[in-house]
């Protein structure tokens, strides 16, 4: 520690050491708090805290670098597109009946529509948990586009849109889905989720493949026990 007149400053080594201990203490507190909550948010908070502890142990120079390294400050964004040999209006009508979405969205347990704008969603989550939230439609263009966002206070903030666009060469309709999740742990949680087969990008890709099968063939083929490549 050095002194300049009445002002006392810390040298870089001392400052880094204080930040390292802040990571260790703050991360440990997040782990304890998360584990005590016994909920999905608690699990993810604990994971984020574990990441901070790890960064502290490996002597990262700043707390912000540690947070960025494990993805705490980064929302998870997923984009997937599938071409379905059906007209846009038919696909739009099916999708817009949100209570039908669990038919092909494997991790979605239920959707209850309150009114033309608002609905309640319950989804499965890693580690045997589930998560629920209310969502509100932001924009709705018939046969073209639907966007939505979770309302304030959702345990996991999320937003997204689905777009229905005529495919080139009269090959049907391109269905594009974009989702963004803002959850405790950010990229760290997504990385851990891969270990449990719950990675968001894989989920959405599989959901769209099932949607394609359902709309084109009228049913979803059973693929349990078959190689992934057979889908």
Short mmCIF file of C-alpha atoms in Angstrom, two decimals:
data_model
loop_
_atom_site.label_atom_id
_atom_site.label_comp_id
_atom_site.label_asym_id
_atom_site.label_seq_id
_atom_site.Cartn_x
_atom_site.Cartn_y
_atom_site.Cartn_z
CA UNK A 1 0.00 0.00 0.00
CA UNK A 2 1.37 3.42 -0.92
CA UNK A 3 0.51 6.94 0.28
CA UNK A 4 0.38 10.13 -1.79
CA UNK A 5 -0.25 13.13 0.46
CA UNK A 6 -3.52 12.37 2.25
CA UNK A 7 -4.51 9.79 -0.33
CA UNK A 8 -3.81 6.11 0.17
CA UNK A 9 -3.73 3.79 -2.83
CA UNK A 10 -3.37 0.03 -3.22
CA UNK A 11 -0.74 -1.47 -5.47
CA UNK A 12 -2.00 -3.79 -8.27
CA UNK A 13 -0.97 -6.97 -6.45
CA UNK A 14 -2.87 -5.99 -3.31
CA UNK A 15 -5.92 -4.92 -5.31
CA UNK A 16 -5.95 -8.22 -7.23
CA UNK A 17 -5.68 -10.14 -3.98
CA UNK A 18 -8.67 -8.28 -2.53
CA UNK A 19 -10.71 -8.96 -5.66
CA UNK A 20 -9.74 -12.63 -5.52
CA UNK A 21 -11.01 -12.86 -1.95
CA UNK A 22 -14.15 -10.97 -2.92
CA UNK A 23 -14.79 -13.64 -5.57
CA UNK A 24 -14.25 -16.42 -3.06
CA UNK A 25 -16.46 -14.90 -0.39
CA UNK A 26 -19.17 -13.69 -2.78
CA UNK A 27 -19.21 -16.99 -4.68
CA UNK A 28 -19.42 -18.97 -1.44
CA UNK A 29 -22.37 -16.87 -0.30
CA UNK A 30 -24.14 -17.47 -3.65
CA UNK A 31 -23.62 -21.22 -3.29
CA UNK A 32 -25.08 -21.28 0.23
CA UNK A 33 -28.00 -19.03 -0.74
CA UNK A 34 -28.78 -21.05 -3.86
CA UNK A 35 -28.70 -24.41 -2.09
CA UNK A 36 -31.01 -23.11 0.64
CA UNK A 37 -33.70 -22.08 -1.88
CA UNK A 38 -34.43 -25.62 -3.13
CA UNK A 39 -35.60 -24.36 -6.51
CA UNK A 40 -34.33 -24.14 -10.08
CA UNK A 41 -33.27 -20.55 -9.52
CA UNK A 42 -31.47 -21.67 -6.39
CA UNK A 43 -29.62 -24.41 -8.27
CA UNK A 44 -28.50 -21.98 -10.95
CA UNK A 45 -27.47 -19.38 -8.37
CA UNK A 46 -25.37 -22.02 -6.61
CA UNK A 47 -23.73 -22.96 -9.92
CA UNK A 48 -22.91 -19.33 -10.62
CA UNK A 49 -21.43 -19.00 -7.15
CA UNK A 50 -19.33 -22.10 -7.72
CA UNK A 51 -17.97 -20.50 -10.86
CA UNK A 52 -16.94 -17.38 -8.95
CA UNK A 53 -15.23 -19.52 -6.31
CA UNK A 54 -13.34 -21.32 -9.07
CA UNK A 55 -12.25 -18.05 -10.63
CA UNK A 56 -11.09 -16.81 -7.22
CA UNK A 57 -9.05 -19.95 -6.66
CA UNK A 58 -7.42 -19.60 -10.07
CA UNK A 59 -6.52 -15.95 -9.33
CA UNK A 60 -8.41 -14.09 -12.05
CA UNK A 61 -7.42 -10.44 -11.96
CA UNK A 62 -10.87 -8.85 -11.65
CA UNK A 63 -14.36 -9.86 -10.60
CA UNK A 64 -15.77 -8.62 -13.90
CA UNK A 65 -13.36 -10.85 -15.85
CA UNK A 66 -14.46 -13.80 -13.76
CA UNK A 67 -18.12 -13.07 -14.40
CA UNK A 68 -17.57 -12.69 -18.14
CA UNK A 69 -15.46 -15.85 -18.29
CA UNK A 70 -18.25 -18.03 -16.90
CA UNK A 71 -21.01 -16.19 -18.72
CA UNK A 72 -22.87 -14.75 -15.74
CA UNK A 73 -23.60 -11.51 -17.57
CA UNK A 74 -24.49 -13.08 -20.90
CA UNK A 75 -28.03 -14.14 -21.83
CA UNK A 76 -28.45 -17.40 -23.70
CA UNK A 77 -29.70 -16.88 -27.26
CA UNK A 78 -30.91 -19.68 -29.52
CA UNK A 79 -31.86 -19.47 -33.22
CA UNK A 80 -33.23 -22.40 -35.24
CA UNK A 81 -34.96 -22.66 -38.62
CA UNK A 82 -36.80 -25.56 -40.25
CA UNK A 83 -38.59 -25.83 -43.60
CA UNK A 84 -42.02 -27.47 -43.43
CA UNK A 85 -44.00 -28.51 -46.49
CA UNK A 86 -47.18 -26.78 -45.38
CA UNK A 87 -48.61 -23.27 -45.98
CA UNK A 88 -47.79 -20.53 -43.49
CA UNK A 89 -51.39 -19.96 -42.43
CA UNK A 90 -51.80 -23.58 -41.32
CA UNK A 91 -48.56 -23.55 -39.32
CA UNK A 92 -49.37 -20.18 -37.78
CA UNK A 93 -52.84 -21.30 -36.65
CA UNK A 94 -51.48 -24.43 -34.97
CA UNK A 95 -48.66 -22.56 -33.22
CA UNK A 96 -50.87 -19.69 -32.14
CA UNK A 97 -53.01 -22.12 -30.18
CA UNK A 98 -50.34 -22.12 -27.44
CA UNK A 99 -52.03 -24.85 -25.44
CA UNK A 100 -51.12 -27.25 -28.28
CA UNK A 101 -47.38 -26.50 -28.07
CA UNK A 102 -46.60 -29.27 -25.52
CA UNK A 103 -47.68 -31.71 -28.25
CA UNK A 104 -44.26 -31.33 -29.88
CA UNK A 105 -42.25 -29.34 -27.31
CA UNK A 106 -40.93 -32.17 -25.17
CA UNK A 107 -39.78 -30.05 -22.23
CA UNK A 108 -42.95 -27.96 -22.08
CA UNK A 109 -45.41 -29.44 -19.60
CA UNK A 110 -48.40 -27.16 -20.13
CA UNK A 111 -49.61 -23.78 -21.35
CA UNK A 112 -52.76 -22.09 -20.09
CA UNK A 113 -54.08 -19.16 -22.12
CA UNK A 114 -55.64 -16.39 -20.03
CA UNK A 115 -56.67 -14.04 -22.81
CA UNK A 116 -55.57 -12.75 -26.23
CA UNK A 117 -52.32 -11.41 -24.80
CA UNK A 118 -51.35 -13.37 -21.72
CA UNK A 119 -50.63 -17.01 -20.90
CA UNK A 120 -49.05 -19.20 -18.20
CA UNK A 121 -46.24 -21.66 -19.02
CA UNK A 122 -44.76 -24.59 -17.10
CA UNK A 123 -41.61 -26.31 -18.39
CA UNK A 124 -39.31 -29.09 -17.26
CA UNK A 125 -35.80 -28.04 -16.22
CA UNK A 126 -32.47 -29.73 -15.48
CA UNK A 127 -31.95 -31.74 -12.28
CA UNK A 128 -35.61 -32.77 -12.10
CA UNK A 129 -36.94 -29.27 -11.49
CA UNK A 130 -39.61 -27.31 -13.31
CA UNK A 131 -40.10 -23.62 -13.89
CA UNK A 132 -43.23 -21.54 -14.47
CA UNK A 133 -43.80 -18.04 -15.81
CA UNK A 134 -46.41 -15.76 -17.35
CA UNK A 135 -45.80 -14.46 -20.87
CA UNK A 136 -47.31 -11.66 -22.88
CA UNK A 137 -47.60 -11.34 -26.66
CA UNK A 138 -45.71 -8.27 -27.90
CA UNK A 139 -46.54 -8.45 -31.60
CA UNK A 140 -48.87 -10.68 -33.58
CA UNK A 141 -49.04 -10.54 -37.39
CA UNK A 142 -51.46 -13.13 -38.74
CA UNK A 143 -49.78 -15.96 -40.67
CA UNK A 144 -46.38 -14.24 -40.35
CA UNK A 145 -45.00 -13.49 -36.92
CA UNK A 146 -45.54 -13.85 -33.16
CA UNK A 147 -43.27 -12.35 -30.51
CA UNK A 148 -43.55 -12.62 -26.73
CA UNK A 149 -41.74 -11.96 -23.46
CA UNK A 150 -42.07 -13.14 -19.88
CA UNK A 151 -43.72 -10.63 -17.58
CA UNK A 152 -41.92 -8.89 -14.75
CA UNK A 153 -41.10 -11.15 -11.84
CA UNK A 154 -40.55 -14.34 -13.85
CA UNK A 155 -38.14 -16.78 -12.20
CA UNK A 156 -36.30 -17.06 -15.52
CA UNK A 157 -36.65 -14.09 -17.85
CA UNK A 158 -37.17 -15.09 -21.47
CA UNK A 159 -38.37 -13.66 -24.75
CA UNK A 160 -38.54 -14.70 -28.37
CA UNK A 161 -40.36 -14.87 -31.65
CA UNK A 162 -41.47 -17.32 -34.31
CA UNK A 163 -41.57 -16.24 -37.96
CA UNK A 164 -43.39 -17.99 -40.82
CA UNK A 165 -41.95 -17.18 -44.27
CA UNK A 166 -42.58 -18.74 -47.67
CA UNK A 167 -39.65 -20.97 -48.59
CA UNK A 168 -37.85 -20.52 -51.93
CA UNK A 169 -39.04 -22.69 -54.80
CA UNK A 170 -42.51 -23.32 -53.34
CA UNK A 171 -41.02 -25.80 -50.87
CA UNK A 172 -43.41 -24.84 -48.11
CA UNK A 173 -42.70 -22.50 -45.21
CA UNK A 174 -39.55 -21.58 -43.33
CA UNK A 175 -40.25 -21.51 -39.60
CA UNK A 176 -37.65 -19.57 -37.63
CA UNK A 177 -37.58 -19.53 -33.84
CA UNK A 178 -35.40 -17.18 -31.80
CA UNK A 179 -35.33 -17.46 -28.02
CA UNK A 180 -33.35 -15.59 -25.39
CA UNK A 181 -33.01 -16.60 -21.75
CA UNK A 182 -31.58 -14.44 -18.99
CA UNK A 183 -30.93 -16.79 -16.09
CA UNK A 184 -28.60 -16.90 -13.09
CA UNK A 185 -25.33 -18.44 -14.22
CA UNK A 186 -25.86 -17.58 -17.90
CA UNK A 187 -23.44 -19.48 -20.10
CA UNK A 188 -22.20 -21.53 -17.17
CA UNK A 189 -25.69 -22.95 -16.67
CA UNK A 190 -25.98 -23.74 -20.38
CA UNK A 191 -22.66 -25.57 -20.29
CA UNK A 192 -23.72 -27.65 -17.31
CA UNK A 193 -27.10 -28.34 -18.89
CA UNK A 194 -25.35 -30.06 -21.80
CA UNK A 195 -24.24 -32.75 -19.37
CA UNK A 196 -27.88 -33.48 -18.55
CA UNK A 197 -29.14 -33.40 -22.15
CA UNK A 198 -31.00 -30.16 -21.53
CA UNK A 199 -28.96 -27.72 -23.63
CA UNK A 200 -31.39 -25.08 -25.04
CA UNK A 201 -30.17 -25.16 -28.66
CA UNK A 202 -30.61 -28.94 -28.81
CA UNK A 203 -34.07 -28.65 -27.24
CA UNK A 204 -35.33 -26.15 -29.81
CA UNK A 205 -33.83 -28.09 -32.71
CA UNK A 206 -35.56 -31.28 -31.56
CA UNK A 207 -38.84 -29.43 -30.97
CA UNK A 208 -38.84 -28.04 -34.51
CA UNK A 209 -38.12 -31.47 -36.00
CA UNK A 210 -41.11 -32.86 -34.11
CA UNK A 211 -43.24 -29.92 -35.27
CA UNK A 212 -42.26 -30.69 -38.87
CA UNK A 213 -43.20 -34.36 -38.47
CA UNK A 214 -46.49 -33.50 -36.81
CA UNK A 215 -47.55 -31.00 -39.48
CA UNK A 216 -46.40 -33.01 -42.50
CA UNK A 217 -47.27 -36.54 -41.40
CA UNK A 218 -49.96 -35.88 -38.81
CA UNK A 219 -47.99 -37.66 -36.09
CA UNK A 220 -44.60 -37.68 -34.38
CA UNK A 221 -42.54 -40.77 -35.10
CA UNK A 222 -41.27 -42.64 -32.04
CA UNK A 223 -37.49 -42.51 -31.99
CA UNK A 224 -36.79 -43.89 -28.53
CA UNK A 225 -33.94 -46.37 -28.72
CA UNK A 226 -32.98 -45.39 -32.26
CA UNK A 227 -29.68 -43.78 -33.21
CA UNK A 228 -29.73 -39.97 -33.31
CA UNK A 229 -28.86 -40.06 -36.99
CA UNK A 230 -32.13 -41.86 -37.80
CA UNK A 231 -34.22 -38.81 -36.95
#
